[in-house]
PDB file of C-alpha atoms in Angstrom:
ATOM      1  CA  MET A   1       3.147-174.401  96.925  1.00 52.00           C
ATOM      2  CA  LYS A   2       3.013-170.839  95.259  1.00 59.00           C
ATOM      3  CA  THR A   3       3.867-169.689  99.117  1.00 61.00           C
ATOM      4  CA  LYS A   4       6.741-172.687  98.854  1.00 64.00           C
ATOM      5  CA  ASN A   5       8.253-171.336  95.867  1.00 66.00           C
ATOM      6  CA  ASN A   6       8.182-167.791  96.931  1.00 69.00           C
ATOM      7  CA  SER A   7       9.388-168.465 100.028  1.00 74.00           C
ATOM      8  CA  LEU A   8      12.451-170.029  98.767  1.00 76.00           C
ATOM      9  CA  TRP A   9      12.900-166.639  96.110  1.00 73.00           C
ATOM     10  CA  LEU A  10      13.156-164.575  98.850  1.00 73.00           C
ATOM     11  CA  VAL A  11      15.133-166.328 100.803  1.00 73.00           C
ATOM     12  CA  LEU A  12      17.811-167.106  97.415  1.00 72.00           C
ATOM     13  CA  ILE A  13      17.564-162.824  97.283  1.00 77.00           C
ATOM     14  CA  VAL A  14      18.302-162.303 100.896  1.00 71.00           C
ATOM     15  CA  ALA A  15      20.923-164.658 101.238  1.00 68.00           C
ATOM     16  CA  ALA A  16      22.392-163.198  96.837  1.00 68.00           C
ATOM     17  CA  PHE A  17      22.124-159.424  98.817  1.00 68.00           C
ATOM     18  CA  ALA A  18      23.903-160.751 102.395  1.00 65.00           C
ATOM     19  CA  VAL A  19      27.362-162.367 100.280  1.00 65.00           C
ATOM     20  CA  ILE A  20      27.234-159.135  97.958  1.00 72.00           C
ATOM     21  CA  THR A  21      27.084-156.946 101.771  1.00 64.00           C
ATOM     22  CA  ILE A  22      30.385-158.753 102.646  1.00 68.00           C
ATOM     23  CA  GLY A  23      31.907-158.584  99.340  1.00 61.00           C
ATOM     24  CA  LEU A  24      31.997-154.808  99.142  1.00 60.00           C
ATOM     25  CA  ALA A  25      32.705-153.995 102.614  1.00 60.00           C
ATOM     26  CA  PHE A  26      36.295-156.024 102.731  1.00 59.00           C
ATOM     27  CA  ILE A  27      36.417-154.492  99.389  1.00 60.00           C
ATOM     28  CA  ALA A  28      36.031-151.131 100.842  1.00 55.00           C
ATOM     29  CA  ASN A  29      38.589-152.488 104.019  1.00 55.00           C
ATOM     30  CA  LYS A  30      41.251-153.470 101.868  1.00 52.00           C
ATOM     31  CA  PRO A  31      44.428-151.255 102.321  1.00 48.00           C
ATOM     32  CA  SER A  32      45.309-149.259  99.259  1.00 48.00           C
ATOM     33  CA  LYS A  33      47.657-150.877  97.076  1.00 48.00           C
ATOM     34  CA  GLU A  34      49.528-147.475  96.538  1.00 48.00           C
ATOM     35  CA  ALA A  35      50.226-146.995 100.082  1.00 45.00           C
ATOM     36  CA  ALA A  36      51.193-150.555 100.627  1.00 45.00           C
ATOM     37  CA  THR A  37      53.654-150.926  97.505  1.00 42.00           C
ATOM     38  CA  SER A  38      55.533-148.072  98.438  1.00 44.00           C
ATOM     39  CA  GLN A  39      55.635-149.168 101.325  1.00 47.00           C
ATOM     40  CA  ALA A  40      57.075-153.197 100.709  1.00 44.00           C
ATOM     41  CA  LYS A  41      58.803-151.186  97.383  1.00 51.00           C
ATOM     42  CA  ASN A  42      61.559-149.050 100.337  1.00 57.00           C
ATOM     43  CA  GLY A  43      61.143-151.888 103.193  1.00 66.00           C
ATOM     44  CA  MET A  44      61.789-149.607 106.208  1.00 73.00           C
ATOM     45  CA  GLN A  45      59.235-149.958 109.842  1.00 76.00           C
ATOM     46  CA  VAL A  46      57.753-148.218 111.718  1.00 83.00           C
ATOM     47  CA  PHE A  47      59.974-148.588 115.121  1.00 82.00           C
ATOM     48  CA  THR A  48      57.804-148.909 117.571  1.00 85.00           C
ATOM     49  CA  LYS A  49      53.907-150.524 118.271  1.00 85.00           C
ATOM     50  CA  LEU A  50      52.868-147.596 120.071  1.00 86.00           C
ATOM     51  CA  ALA A  51      52.227-146.076 116.577  1.00 85.00           C
ATOM     52  CA  LYS A  52      51.043-146.184 112.746  1.00 88.00           C
ATOM     53  CA  ALA A  53      52.204-144.766 109.924  1.00 89.00           C
ATOM     54  CA  LYS A  54      48.725-143.972 108.451  1.00 92.00           C
ATOM     55  CA  LYS A  55      46.644-141.093 106.424  1.00 94.00           C
ATOM     56  CA  PHE A  56      46.011-138.306 108.398  1.00 95.00           C
ATOM     57  CA  ASP A  57      44.251-134.897 106.214  1.00 96.00           C
ATOM     58  CA  ALA A  58      46.729-133.380 104.933  1.00 94.00           C
ATOM     59  CA  ALA A  59      44.578-130.118 104.901  1.00 95.00           C
ATOM     60  CA  LYS A  60      43.761-130.640 108.839  1.00 96.00           C
ATOM     61  CA  VAL A  61      47.189-130.017 109.997  1.00 96.00           C
ATOM     62  CA  LYS A  62      46.645-126.531 110.573  1.00 96.00           C
ATOM     63  CA  GLU A  63      49.527-126.621 113.460  1.00 97.00           C
ATOM     64  CA  LEU A  64      52.202-128.527 115.671  1.00 98.00           C
ATOM     65  CA  LYS A  65      50.605-131.238 117.150  1.00 98.00           C
ATOM     66  CA  VAL A  66      52.867-132.793 119.826  1.00 97.00           C
ATOM     67  CA  GLU A  67      51.463-136.348 121.783  1.00 96.00           C
ATOM     68  CA  GLU A  68      53.513-138.578 124.034  1.00 96.00           C
ATOM     69  CA  LEU A  69      53.032-141.651 123.448  1.00 95.00           C
ATOM     70  CA  LYS A  70      55.351-142.687 125.956  1.00 95.00           C
ATOM     71  CA  ALA A  71      56.253-140.997 129.459  1.00 96.00           C
ATOM     72  CA  GLY A  72      60.539-140.283 129.148  1.00 95.00           C
ATOM     73  CA  ASN A  73      61.674-140.257 133.002  1.00 96.00           C
ATOM     74  CA  GLY A  74      65.155-138.782 131.728  1.00 96.00           C
ATOM     75  CA  ASP A  75      66.645-135.391 131.763  1.00 97.00           C
ATOM     76  CA  VAL A  76      65.052-132.966 130.005  1.00 97.00           C
ATOM     77  CA  VAL A  77      66.228-131.642 126.186  1.00 97.00           C
ATOM     78  CA  ALA A  78      66.805-128.555 125.514  1.00 97.00           C
ATOM     79  CA  GLU A  79      66.732-126.484 122.055  1.00 96.00           C
ATOM     80  CA  ALA A  80      70.695-126.402 122.450  1.00 96.00           C
ATOM     81  CA  ASP A  81      71.127-129.797 123.087  1.00 97.00           C
ATOM     82  CA  THR A  82      72.541-132.163 121.072  1.00 97.00           C
ATOM     83  CA  ILE A  83      70.041-135.675 120.767  1.00 97.00           C
ATOM     84  CA  LYS A  84      70.381-139.593 119.798  1.00 97.00           C
ATOM     85  CA  ALA A  85      66.681-140.732 118.336  1.00 96.00           C
ATOM     86  CA  ASN A  86      65.290-143.399 116.596  1.00 94.00           C
ATOM     87  CA  TYR A  87      61.774-141.990 113.830  1.00 95.00           C
ATOM     88  CA  THR A  88      60.120-143.204 111.715  1.00 93.00           C
ATOM     89  CA  GLY A  89      58.402-140.433 109.599  1.00 94.00           C
ATOM     90  CA  TRP A  90      55.201-140.219 106.436  1.00 93.00           C
ATOM     91  CA  ASN A  91      52.745-138.837 104.586  1.00 94.00           C
ATOM     92  CA  ALA A  92      49.229-137.783 104.961  1.00 94.00           C
ATOM     93  CA  LYS A  93      48.797-140.281 102.650  1.00 93.00           C
ATOM     94  CA  GLY A  94      50.659-143.277 104.947  1.00 93.00           C
ATOM     95  CA  VAL A  95      53.475-143.685 103.413  1.00 92.00           C
ATOM     96  CA  ILE A  96      56.892-143.535 104.944  1.00 91.00           C
ATOM     97  CA  PHE A  97      59.053-141.484 103.059  1.00 91.00           C
ATOM     98  CA  ASP A  98      62.137-142.498 106.532  1.00 91.00           C
ATOM     99  CA  SER A  99      62.891-144.067 109.767  1.00 92.00           C
ATOM    100  CA  THR A 100      65.385-145.597 111.817  1.00 92.00           C
ATOM    101  CA  LYS A 101      63.849-149.260 111.336  1.00 88.00           C
ATOM    102  CA  LYS A 102      64.595-150.051 107.992  1.00 85.00           C
ATOM    103  CA  SER A 103      63.144-152.872 107.621  1.00 82.00           C
ATOM    104  CA  ALA A 104      61.511-155.449 109.808  1.00 79.00           C
ATOM    105  CA  ASP A 105      64.521-157.177 110.280  1.00 82.00           C
ATOM    106  CA  ALA A 106      66.667-155.322 110.488  1.00 83.00           C
ATOM    107  CA  PRO A 107      67.993-153.926 113.770  1.00 86.00           C
ATOM    108  CA  LEU A 108      67.294-149.937 114.311  1.00 88.00           C
ATOM    109  CA  ALA A 109      69.750-147.750 113.604  1.00 90.00           C
ATOM    110  CA  PRO A 110      69.478-144.526 116.082  1.00 94.00           C
ATOM    111  CA  ILE A 111      70.725-141.791 114.744  1.00 95.00           C
ATOM    112  CA  GLU A 112      72.547-138.572 116.821  1.00 96.00           C
ATOM    113  CA  PHE A 113      72.191-134.926 115.705  1.00 95.00           C
ATOM    114  CA  GLN A 114      72.116-131.518 117.050  1.00 96.00           C
ATOM    115  CA  LEU A 115      68.669-130.588 117.889  1.00 96.00           C
ATOM    116  CA  SER A 116      68.567-127.109 116.574  1.00 95.00           C
ATOM    117  CA  GLY A 117      69.579-128.538 113.588  1.00 94.00           C
ATOM    118  CA  VAL A 118      66.382-130.242 111.706  1.00 95.00           C
ATOM    119  CA  ILE A 119      63.358-128.998 110.620  1.00 96.00           C
ATOM    120  CA  PRO A 120      61.073-126.589 113.533  1.00 96.00           C
ATOM    121  CA  GLY A 121      59.311-128.809 113.992  1.00 97.00           C
ATOM    122  CA  TRP A 122      61.495-131.929 115.252  1.00 97.00           C
ATOM    123  CA  THR A 123      62.648-127.797 117.265  1.00 97.00           C
ATOM    124  CA  LYS A 124      59.672-126.917 118.675  1.00 97.00           C
ATOM    125  CA  GLY A 125      58.237-130.223 119.421  1.00 97.00           C
ATOM    126  CA  LEU A 126      61.244-131.632 120.792  1.00 98.00           C
ATOM    127  CA  ALA A 127      62.379-129.344 123.499  1.00 97.00           C
ATOM    128  CA  GLY A 128      61.246-129.332 126.824  1.00 97.00           C
ATOM    129  CA  LYS A 129      60.464-133.180 126.130  1.00 98.00           C
ATOM    130  CA  LYS A 130      62.298-136.060 128.189  1.00 97.00           C
ATOM    131  CA  VAL A 131      64.896-139.109 127.609  1.00 97.00           C
ATOM    132  CA  GLY A 132      63.348-141.938 127.302  1.00 97.00           C
ATOM    133  CA  GLY A 133      60.047-140.132 126.021  1.00 96.00           C
ATOM    134  CA  ILE A 134      58.505-142.052 122.686  1.00 96.00           C
ATOM    135  CA  TYR A 135      56.214-138.833 121.433  1.00 97.00           C
ATOM    136  CA  LYS A 136      54.467-137.836 118.457  1.00 96.00           C
ATOM    137  CA  LEU A 137      54.476-135.072 116.113  1.00 97.00           C
ATOM    138  CA  THR A 138      52.298-133.652 113.396  1.00 97.00           C
ATOM    139  CA  ILE A 139      53.972-131.219 111.496  1.00 97.00           C
ATOM    140  CA  PRO A 140      52.417-128.486 108.766  1.00 97.00           C
ATOM    141  CA  ALA A 141      53.970-128.227 105.962  1.00 95.00           C
ATOM    142  CA  ASP A 142      55.402-124.436 106.816  1.00 95.00           C
ATOM    143  CA  MET A 143      57.659-126.771 110.269  1.00 96.00           C
ATOM    144  CA  ALA A 144      58.633-129.440 107.727  1.00 96.00           C
ATOM    145  CA  TYR A 145      60.693-129.338 104.287  1.00 92.00           C
ATOM    146  CA  GLY A 146      58.064-126.864 103.175  1.00 85.00           C
ATOM    147  CA  ASN A 147      58.851-126.263  99.805  1.00 78.00           C
ATOM    148  CA  GLN A 148      62.619-127.687 100.094  1.00 84.00           C
ATOM    149  CA  ALA A 149      61.918-130.961 101.190  1.00 86.00           C
ATOM    150  CA  PRO A 150      63.774-133.520  99.620  1.00 86.00           C
ATOM    151  CA  THR A 151      61.613-135.997  97.479  1.00 86.00           C
ATOM    152  CA  ALA A 152      57.827-135.867  96.812  1.00 86.00           C
ATOM    153  CA  ASP A 153      57.010-137.967  99.761  1.00 88.00           C
ATOM    154  CA  SER A 154      58.896-135.415 102.576  1.00 90.00           C
ATOM    155  CA  SER A 155      56.813-132.631 101.863  1.00 91.00           C
ATOM    156  CA  GLY A 156      53.886-131.137 102.842  1.00 94.00           C
ATOM    157  CA  PRO A 157      52.352-132.185 106.517  1.00 97.00           C
ATOM    158  CA  LEU A 158      54.233-134.796 107.810  1.00 96.00           C
ATOM    159  CA  GLU A 159      54.101-137.095 111.233  1.00 96.00           C
ATOM    160  CA  PHE A 160      56.679-138.778 112.670  1.00 96.00           C
ATOM    161  CA  VAL A 161      57.624-141.010 116.477  1.00 96.00           C
ATOM    162  CA  VAL A 162      60.351-140.589 117.888  1.00 96.00           C
ATOM    163  CA  GLU A 163      62.297-142.060 120.642  1.00 96.00           C
ATOM    164  CA  ILE A 164      64.774-139.695 122.570  1.00 97.00           C
ATOM    165  CA  ILE A 165      67.761-142.075 123.461  1.00 96.00           C
ATOM    166  CA  SER A 166      69.458-139.856 125.448  1.00 96.00           C
ATOM    167  CA  LYS A 167      70.941-136.250 124.728  1.00 96.00           C
ATOM    168  CA  LYS A 168      74.767-134.687 125.249  1.00 91.00           C
TER     169      LYS A 168
END
């Protein structure tokens, strides 16, 4: 009889431990309220499913990194060109601070600009890339806005996803 009671207690303890472990795993993997709240407030979205705005280690961003998410098949862009592009930018906390996709149901609103007139990370990162391509730029602070950041959310190293639509 004592063995049955000991076995029952052992099963109950193991079950309780499993429930606690699952609960802790759920809590640990829950998105942070800060990032979710900030993105919900500004409503901006990443314009493409090829990339997600997510946290990154700011201390590890020492140089410009360009990753091709989708190859372009158009003309090659030069630093002196004017381009039309869709983009989304976020900081190391994963908070989107600007995008041509202002909300989930808003249409894309590409912008046109001279590539030499934007932050150095965009100028250097997009020169030599092809129209039609989508690129992820990881930009150190000194090639982003540096001490001239328009907002606290756009200071420090930044990441952008940029789709080059056309060039002039």
